[in-house]
PDB file of C-alpha atoms in Angstrom:
ATOM      1  CA  ASP A   1      34.320  66.524-154.987  1.00 56.00           C
ATOM      2  CA  ALA A   2      31.533  69.218-154.874  1.00 59.00           C
ATOM      3  CA  LYS A   3      27.986  67.620-155.295  1.00 87.00           C
ATOM      4  CA  THR A   4      25.407  68.135-158.042  1.00 94.00           C
ATOM      5  CA  THR A   5      21.919  67.979-158.878  1.00 95.00           C
ATOM      6  CA  GLN A   6      20.900  67.454-162.887  1.00 97.00           C
ATOM      7  CA  PRO A   7      17.044  66.391-163.654  1.00 97.00           C
ATOM      8  CA  PRO A   8      16.806  62.671-163.693  1.00 96.00           C
ATOM      9  CA  SER A   9      15.105  62.538-167.213  1.00 97.00           C
ATOM     10  CA  MET A  10      14.935  64.720-170.636  1.00 97.00           C
ATOM     11  CA  ASP A  11      13.426  64.328-173.999  1.00 97.00           C
ATOM     12  CA  CYS A  12      14.711  66.527-177.132  1.00 97.00           C
ATOM     13  CA  ALA A  13      13.380  66.517-180.799  1.00 97.00           C
ATOM     14  CA  GLU A  14      16.106  64.208-183.532  1.00 97.00           C
ATOM     15  CA  GLY A  15      18.178  67.575-184.803  1.00 97.00           C
ATOM     16  CA  ARG A  16      17.046  70.091-182.632  1.00 97.00           C
ATOM     17  CA  ALA A  17      19.921  71.112-179.205  1.00 97.00           C
ATOM     18  CA  ALA A  18      20.180  69.620-176.204  1.00 98.00           C
ATOM     19  CA  ASN A  19      20.350  71.903-173.084  1.00 98.00           C
ATOM     20  CA  LEU A  20      21.196  69.190-169.999  1.00 98.00           C
ATOM     21  CA  PRO A  21      21.426  71.520-166.971  1.00 98.00           C
ATOM     22  CA  CYS A  22      23.210  70.579-164.095  1.00 97.00           C
ATOM     23  CA  ASN A  23      23.507  72.314-160.686  1.00 97.00           C
ATOM     24  CA  HIS A  24      26.594  72.536-158.337  1.00 95.00           C
ATOM     25  CA  SER A  25      26.042  75.193-156.182  1.00 94.00           C
ATOM     26  CA  THR A  26      28.911  74.469-153.544  1.00 92.00           C
ATOM     27  CA  ILE A  27      31.424  73.823-156.291  1.00 92.00           C
ATOM     28  CA  SER A  28      35.278  75.485-154.833  1.00 89.00           C
ATOM     29  CA  GLY A  29      37.141  77.951-156.382  1.00 88.00           C
ATOM     30  CA  ASN A  30      39.274  74.785-158.086  1.00 85.00           C
ATOM     31  CA  GLU A  31      36.980  72.365-159.316  1.00 88.00           C
ATOM     32  CA  TYR A  32      36.417  71.359-163.031  1.00 90.00           C
ATOM     33  CA  VAL A  33      33.008  70.860-164.245  1.00 93.00           C
ATOM     34  CA  TYR A  34      33.460  67.192-166.655  1.00 93.00           C
ATOM     35  CA  TRP A  35      30.674  66.195-168.415  1.00 96.00           C
ATOM     36  CA  TYR A  36      30.422  62.262-169.370  1.00 95.00           C
ATOM     37  CA  ARG A  37      27.857  60.187-170.626  1.00 97.00           C
ATOM     38  CA  GLN A  38      26.984  57.038-170.613  1.00 96.00           C
ATOM     39  CA  ILE A  39      25.449  54.715-173.784  1.00 95.00           C
ATOM     40  CA  HIS A  40      23.433  51.862-172.689  1.00 88.00           C
ATOM     41  CA  SER A  41      26.037  48.953-171.846  1.00 81.00           C
ATOM     42  CA  GLN A  42      29.190  50.645-172.439  1.00 90.00           C
ATOM     43  CA  GLY A  43      31.758  52.770-170.449  1.00 94.00           C
ATOM     44  CA  PRO A  44      31.138  55.857-169.589  1.00 94.00           C
ATOM     45  CA  GLN A  45      32.233  58.447-172.832  1.00 95.00           C
ATOM     46  CA  TYR A  46      34.362  61.862-172.011  1.00 93.00           C
ATOM     47  CA  ILE A  47      32.569  64.530-173.334  1.00 96.00           C
ATOM     48  CA  ILE A  48      34.158  68.283-171.921  1.00 95.00           C
ATOM     49  CA  HIS A  49      35.603  69.880-169.283  1.00 92.00           C
ATOM     50  CA  GLY A  50      36.430  73.528-168.254  1.00 93.00           C
ATOM     51  CA  LEU A  51      37.189  76.024-165.078  1.00 92.00           C
ATOM     52  CA  LYS A  52      34.402  79.407-165.817  1.00 91.00           C
ATOM     53  CA  ASN A  53      35.264  79.890-169.696  1.00 85.00           C
ATOM     54  CA  ASN A  54      32.692  78.356-171.761  1.00 94.00           C
ATOM     55  CA  GLU A  55      34.253  76.031-173.481  1.00 96.00           C
ATOM     56  CA  THR A  56      33.482  74.105-177.259  1.00 97.00           C
ATOM     57  CA  ASN A  57      34.755  71.111-178.673  1.00 96.00           C
ATOM     58  CA  GLU A  58      33.613  68.986-181.893  1.00 95.00           C
ATOM     59  CA  MET A  59      30.827  67.036-179.445  1.00 95.00           C
ATOM     60  CA  ALA A  60      29.501  69.541-176.986  1.00 97.00           C
ATOM     61  CA  SER A  61      29.711  72.971-175.375  1.00 98.00           C
ATOM     62  CA  LEU A  62      29.847  73.536-172.007  1.00 98.00           C
ATOM     63  CA  ILE A  63      28.140  76.902-170.429  1.00 97.00           C
ATOM     64  CA  ILE A  64      29.009  77.663-167.356  1.00 97.00           C
ATOM     65  CA  THR A  65      27.402  80.249-165.212  1.00 96.00           C
ATOM     66  CA  GLU A  66      29.578  83.453-163.880  1.00 95.00           C
ATOM     67  CA  ASP A  67      29.175  82.648-160.455  1.00 95.00           C
ATOM     68  CA  ARG A  68      29.882  78.324-161.579  1.00 95.00           C
ATOM     69  CA  LYS A  69      27.120  77.675-159.740  1.00 95.00           C
ATOM     70  CA  SER A  70      25.881  76.240-162.403  1.00 96.00           C
ATOM     71  CA  SER A  71      26.536  74.470-165.672  1.00 97.00           C
ATOM     72  CA  THR A  72      24.833  73.242-168.936  1.00 98.00           C
ATOM     73  CA  LEU A  73      25.576  71.319-171.708  1.00 98.00           C
ATOM     74  CA  ILE A  74      24.452  71.378-174.982  1.00 98.00           C
ATOM     75  CA  LEU A  75      24.491  69.092-177.523  1.00 97.00           C
ATOM     76  CA  PRO A  76      23.982  71.373-180.911  1.00 96.00           C
ATOM     77  CA  HIS A  77      22.189  68.636-183.248  1.00 94.00           C
ATOM     78  CA  ALA A  78      21.167  66.107-181.398  1.00 96.00           C
ATOM     79  CA  THR A  79      20.583  62.927-182.621  1.00 97.00           C
ATOM     80  CA  LEU A  80      18.971  59.550-181.771  1.00 97.00           C
ATOM     81  CA  ARG A  81      22.889  57.966-181.135  1.00 95.00           C
ATOM     82  CA  ASP A  82      22.540  60.604-178.604  1.00 97.00           C
ATOM     83  CA  THR A  83      20.522  58.777-176.469  1.00 97.00           C
ATOM     84  CA  ALA A  84      22.275  57.805-173.088  1.00 97.00           C
ATOM     85  CA  VAL A  85      22.278  58.728-169.668  1.00 97.00           C
ATOM     86  CA  TYR A  86      24.635  62.526-168.572  1.00 98.00           C
ATOM     87  CA  TYR A  87      26.931  62.809-165.865  1.00 96.00           C
ATOM     88  CA  CYS A  88      27.877  66.300-164.687  1.00 96.00           C
ATOM     89  CA  ILE A  89      30.766  66.108-162.391  1.00 92.00           C
ATOM     90  CA  VAL A  90      32.532  68.415-160.748  1.00 89.00           C
ATOM     91  CA  ARG A  91      36.411  67.786-159.213  1.00 84.00           C
ATOM     92  CA  VAL A  92      40.210  69.027-158.379  1.00 76.00           C
ATOM     93  CA  THR A  93      41.843  70.949-160.928  1.00 61.00           C
ATOM     94  CA  PRO A  94      44.089  68.462-163.616  1.00 55.00           C
ATOM     95  CA  ASN A  95      47.077  69.999-162.497  1.00 53.00           C
ATOM     96  CA  SER A  96      46.716  69.503-158.441  1.00 49.00           C
ATOM     97  CA  GLY A  97      49.900  67.324-158.281  1.00 49.00           C
ATOM     98  CA  GLY A  98      47.436  65.561-155.834  1.00 48.00           C
ATOM     99  CA  GLY A  99      46.131  62.003-155.763  1.00 49.00           C
ATOM    100  CA  ALA A 100      43.610  61.239-157.552  1.00 55.00           C
ATOM    101  CA  ASP A 101      40.695  60.838-156.537  1.00 65.00           C
ATOM    102  CA  GLY A 102      37.552  58.645-158.484  1.00 78.00           C
ATOM    103  CA  LEU A 103      35.095  60.202-160.382  1.00 84.00           C
ATOM    104  CA  THR A 104      32.104  60.214-158.371  1.00 85.00           C
ATOM    105  CA  PHE A 105      28.960  59.646-160.638  1.00 89.00           C
ATOM    106  CA  GLY A 106      25.594  60.632-159.603  1.00 89.00           C
ATOM    107  CA  LYS A 107      22.583  59.085-160.951  1.00 91.00           C
ATOM    108  CA  GLY A 108      22.545  61.664-163.737  1.00 95.00           C
ATOM    109  CA  THR A 109      20.353  62.272-166.546  1.00 97.00           C
ATOM    110  CA  HIS A 110      18.576  60.422-169.049  1.00 97.00           C
ATOM    111  CA  LEU A 111      18.077  62.002-172.245  1.00 98.00           C
ATOM    112  CA  ILE A 112      16.158  60.257-174.798  1.00 98.00           C
ATOM    113  CA  ILE A 113      15.649  62.000-178.172  1.00 97.00           C
ATOM    114  CA  GLN A 114      12.560  61.667-180.000  1.00 96.00           C
ATOM    115  CA  PRO A 115      12.534  60.913-183.691  1.00 94.00           C
TER     116      PRO A 115
ATOM    117  CA  LYS B   1      45.253  54.996-180.959  1.00 66.00           C
ATOM    118  CA  ALA B   2      43.925  51.530-179.268  1.00 79.00           C
ATOM    119  CA  GLY B   3      41.261  52.161-176.234  1.00 93.00           C
ATOM    120  CA  VAL B   4      41.131  50.570-173.348  1.00 96.00           C
ATOM    121  CA  THR B   5      40.982  47.222-173.487  1.00 97.00           C
ATOM    122  CA  GLN B   6      39.442  44.839-170.662  1.00 97.00           C
ATOM    123  CA  THR B   7      39.091  41.535-170.953  1.00 97.00           C
ATOM    124  CA  PRO B   8      37.480  39.186-170.443  1.00 97.00           C
ATOM    125  CA  ARG B   9      34.447  41.142-171.430  1.00 96.00           C
ATOM    126  CA  TYR B  10      31.650  37.955-169.602  1.00 97.00           C
ATOM    127  CA  LEU B  11      32.800  36.292-166.511  1.00 97.00           C
ATOM    128  CA  ILE B  12      30.181  33.529-164.945  1.00 98.00           C
ATOM    129  CA  LYS B  13      31.739  32.418-161.654  1.00 98.00           C
ATOM    130  CA  THR B  14      30.414  30.631-158.603  1.00 98.00           C
ATOM    131  CA  ARG B  15      30.313  32.173-155.094  1.00 98.00           C
ATOM    132  CA  GLY B  16      33.471  31.330-153.213  1.00 98.00           C
ATOM    133  CA  GLN B  17      35.569  31.963-156.138  1.00 98.00           C
ATOM    134  CA  GLN B  18      38.327  35.017-156.837  1.00 98.00           C
ATOM    135  CA  VAL B  19      38.281  36.529-160.156  1.00 98.00           C
ATOM    136  CA  THR B  20      41.208  38.620-162.050  1.00 98.00           C
ATOM    137  CA  LEU B  21      40.736  41.417-164.330  1.00 98.00           C
ATOM    138  CA  SER B  22      42.877  42.800-166.886  1.00 98.00           C
ATOM    139  CA  CYS B  23      42.957  46.581-168.277  1.00 98.00           C
ATOM    140  CA  SER B  24      45.494  47.644-171.554  1.00 97.00           C
ATOM    141  CA  PRO B  25      45.561  51.145-171.012  1.00 96.00           C
ATOM    142  CA  ILE B  26      45.754  53.859-173.297  1.00 95.00           C
ATOM    143  CA  SER B  27      49.575  53.752-174.933  1.00 94.00           C
ATOM    144  CA  GLY B  28      51.494  56.504-172.951  1.00 91.00           C
ATOM    145  CA  HIS B  29      48.953  56.476-169.988  1.00 91.00           C
ATOM    146  CA  ARG B  30      50.080  56.259-166.598  1.00 91.00           C
ATOM    147  CA  SER B  31      46.439  55.938-164.324  1.00 91.00           C
ATOM    148  CA  VAL B  32      44.189  53.513-164.460  1.00 93.00           C
ATOM    149  CA  SER B  33      40.807  53.791-162.434  1.00 94.00           C
ATOM    150  CA  TRP B  34      38.402  50.960-161.895  1.00 96.00           C
ATOM    151  CA  TYR B  35      35.046  51.124-161.399  1.00 96.00           C
ATOM    152  CA  GLN B  36      32.126  49.002-160.323  1.00 96.00           C
ATOM    153  CA  GLN B  37      28.302  49.767-162.015  1.00 95.00           C
ATOM    154  CA  THR B  38      25.419  48.367-159.847  1.00 94.00           C
ATOM    155  CA  PRO B  39      22.050  49.023-160.951  1.00 91.00           C
ATOM    156  CA  GLY B  40      21.386  50.201-157.621  1.00 89.00           C
ATOM    157  CA  GLN B  41      24.580  51.613-156.916  1.00 90.00           C
ATOM    158  CA  GLY B  42      25.407  52.650-159.724  1.00 90.00           C
ATOM    159  CA  LEU B  43      28.460  53.593-161.196  1.00 92.00           C
ATOM    160  CA  GLN B  44      31.393  53.634-157.976  1.00 93.00           C
ATOM    161  CA  PHE B  45      34.839  53.399-157.770  1.00 92.00           C
ATOM    162  CA  LEU B  46      37.047  51.810-156.532  1.00 95.00           C
ATOM    163  CA  PHE B  47      40.611  52.321-156.905  1.00 92.00           C
ATOM    164  CA  GLU B  48      43.189  54.139-158.184  1.00 91.00           C
ATOM    165  CA  TYR B  49      47.056  52.707-159.926  1.00 92.00           C
ATOM    166  CA  PHE B  50      49.916  55.029-160.901  1.00 90.00           C
ATOM    167  CA  SER B  51      53.352  54.231-161.925  1.00 89.00           C
ATOM    168  CA  GLU B  52      51.955  50.768-160.077  1.00 93.00           C
ATOM    169  CA  THR B  53      51.442  52.801-156.540  1.00 92.00           C
ATOM    170  CA  GLN B  54      47.950  52.745-155.654  1.00 91.00           C
ATOM    171  CA  ARG B  55      46.766  56.371-154.870  1.00 87.00           C
ATOM    172  CA  ASN B  56      43.672  55.963-153.758  1.00 86.00           C
ATOM    173  CA  LYS B  57      40.972  53.893-152.802  1.00 90.00           C
ATOM    174  CA  GLY B  58      36.639  53.870-152.655  1.00 91.00           C
ATOM    175  CA  ASN B  59      34.611  52.710-149.726  1.00 91.00           C
ATOM    176  CA  PHE B  60      35.218  48.177-150.260  1.00 95.00           C
ATOM    177  CA  PRO B  61      36.247  45.713-148.439  1.00 96.00           C
ATOM    178  CA  GLY B  62      39.605  44.257-148.394  1.00 95.00           C
ATOM    179  CA  ARG B  63      38.413  41.541-151.223  1.00 97.00           C
ATOM    180  CA  PHE B  64      38.591  44.017-153.461  1.00 98.00           C
ATOM    181  CA  SER B  65      42.683  44.309-154.744  1.00 97.00           C
ATOM    182  CA  GLY B  66      44.302  45.364-157.811  1.00 97.00           C
ATOM    183  CA  ARG B  67      48.073  46.016-159.137  1.00 97.00           C
ATOM    184  CA  GLN B  68      49.553  47.697-161.902  1.00 97.00           C
ATOM    185  CA  PHE B  69      52.127  46.291-163.698  1.00 96.00           C
ATOM    186  CA  SER B  70      55.821  48.372-165.297  1.00 95.00           C
ATOM    187  CA  ASN B  71      53.595  48.804-168.617  1.00 94.00           C
ATOM    188  CA  SER B  72      50.613  50.622-167.317  1.00 94.00           C
ATOM    189  CA  ARG B  73      48.264  48.182-167.534  1.00 97.00           C
ATOM    190  CA  SER B  74      46.524  46.843-164.147  1.00 97.00           C
ATOM    191  CA  GLU B  75      44.325  43.629-162.905  1.00 98.00           C
ATOM    192  CA  MET B  76      41.609  43.511-160.108  1.00 98.00           C
ATOM    193  CA  ASN B  77      41.171  40.946-158.082  1.00 98.00           C
ATOM    194  CA  VAL B  78      38.406  39.696-156.036  1.00 98.00           C
ATOM    195  CA  SER B  79      38.354  36.896-153.612  1.00 96.00           C
ATOM    196  CA  THR B  80      35.816  34.930-151.789  1.00 97.00           C
ATOM    197  CA  LEU B  81      32.842  36.018-154.664  1.00 98.00           C
ATOM    198  CA  GLU B  82      29.330  36.873-153.282  1.00 97.00           C
ATOM    199  CA  LEU B  83      26.382  37.464-155.491  1.00 97.00           C
ATOM    200  CA  GLY B  84      26.328  40.949-154.656  1.00 96.00           C
ATOM    201  CA  ASP B  85      29.418  41.341-156.752  1.00 97.00           C
ATOM    202  CA  SER B  86      27.691  40.652-159.813  1.00 97.00           C
ATOM    203  CA  ALA B  87      28.085  43.945-161.719  1.00 97.00           C
ATOM    204  CA  LEU B  88      29.803  45.848-164.666  1.00 97.00           C
ATOM    205  CA  TYR B  89      33.980  45.985-163.988  1.00 98.00           C
ATOM    206  CA  LEU B  90      35.174  49.197-165.923  1.00 97.00           C
ATOM    207  CA  CYS B  91      38.190  50.408-166.186  1.00 96.00           C
ATOM    208  CA  ALA B  92      39.686  54.126-167.121  1.00 94.00           C
ATOM    209  CA  SER B  93      43.240  55.413-168.074  1.00 93.00           C
ATOM    210  CA  SER B  94      44.092  58.874-168.375  1.00 89.00           C
ATOM    211  CA  PRO B  95      47.437  60.400-168.163  1.00 84.00           C
ATOM    212  CA  ARG B  96      48.174  61.685-165.088  1.00 74.00           C
ATOM    213  CA  GLY B  97      44.713  60.495-163.195  1.00 67.00           C
ATOM    214  CA  ASN B  98      43.335  64.166-162.265  1.00 67.00           C
ATOM    215  CA  THR B  99      42.587  64.690-166.338  1.00 74.00           C
ATOM    216  CA  GLU B 100      39.672  63.615-168.355  1.00 84.00           C
ATOM    217  CA  ALA B 101      39.439  59.408-168.240  1.00 89.00           C
ATOM    218  CA  PHE B 102      38.844  57.515-171.209  1.00 93.00           C
ATOM    219  CA  PHE B 103      37.470  54.042-169.926  1.00 95.00           C
ATOM    220  CA  GLY B 104      36.965  50.531-171.507  1.00 96.00           C
ATOM    221  CA  GLN B 105      34.106  48.521-172.506  1.00 95.00           C
ATOM    222  CA  GLY B 106      34.370  46.744-169.141  1.00 96.00           C
ATOM    223  CA  THR B 107      33.459  43.085-167.701  1.00 97.00           C
ATOM    224  CA  ARG B 108      30.265  42.151-166.904  1.00 97.00           C
ATOM    225  CA  LEU B 109      30.797  39.325-164.472  1.00 98.00           C
ATOM    226  CA  THR B 110      28.400  37.496-162.753  1.00 98.00           C
ATOM    227  CA  VAL B 111      28.217  35.710-159.623  1.00 98.00           C
ATOM    228  CA  VAL B 112      25.917  32.555-159.089  1.00 97.00           C
TER     229      VAL B 112
END
């Protein structure tokens, strides 16, 4: 799986949009971008994933640049409960049919939502 | 739909003992993966099981082993416990493996 680079920490005011960047300049054509988050002392939580088109679900939006070398996770209206470590991961396409490599978690971005 | 269930939530063991942790995946999910999380090393992949077969393994010593049953429930075992095995052990399930994974709350193992 390709490596990712994320800022170690970010602050965001409650109610504002939180924009978390991720650099994955060595991503391969068959690798998806996944985002997970981990709230203190809990298991990681899946947020969203995408290949090259922008994606949106009830939790967040994912914007992937045209060259796919970077992406941004957007939490549109951050709340205090969004304070967590956010992990950006790239991995092979879900339907590759191959063995399931484990998720490679880096250090992530510690997002702190300020009241 | 019930989430991933891990038991027990907390465990204290003595160095040299062995331990077995259990994971019940989401109904219908056939892939179960295990991870170790420590403050120093972060989240690290241990192994993944699909249809009772280990498909992939991380870089851990042979003291760490696992298995999966026909109902997709999985167990992991750590033998000859060392102090450094103290960690949060997380289990994740997914329908096939290379899709989004859903994690349990983890088992906090303390080795004394």
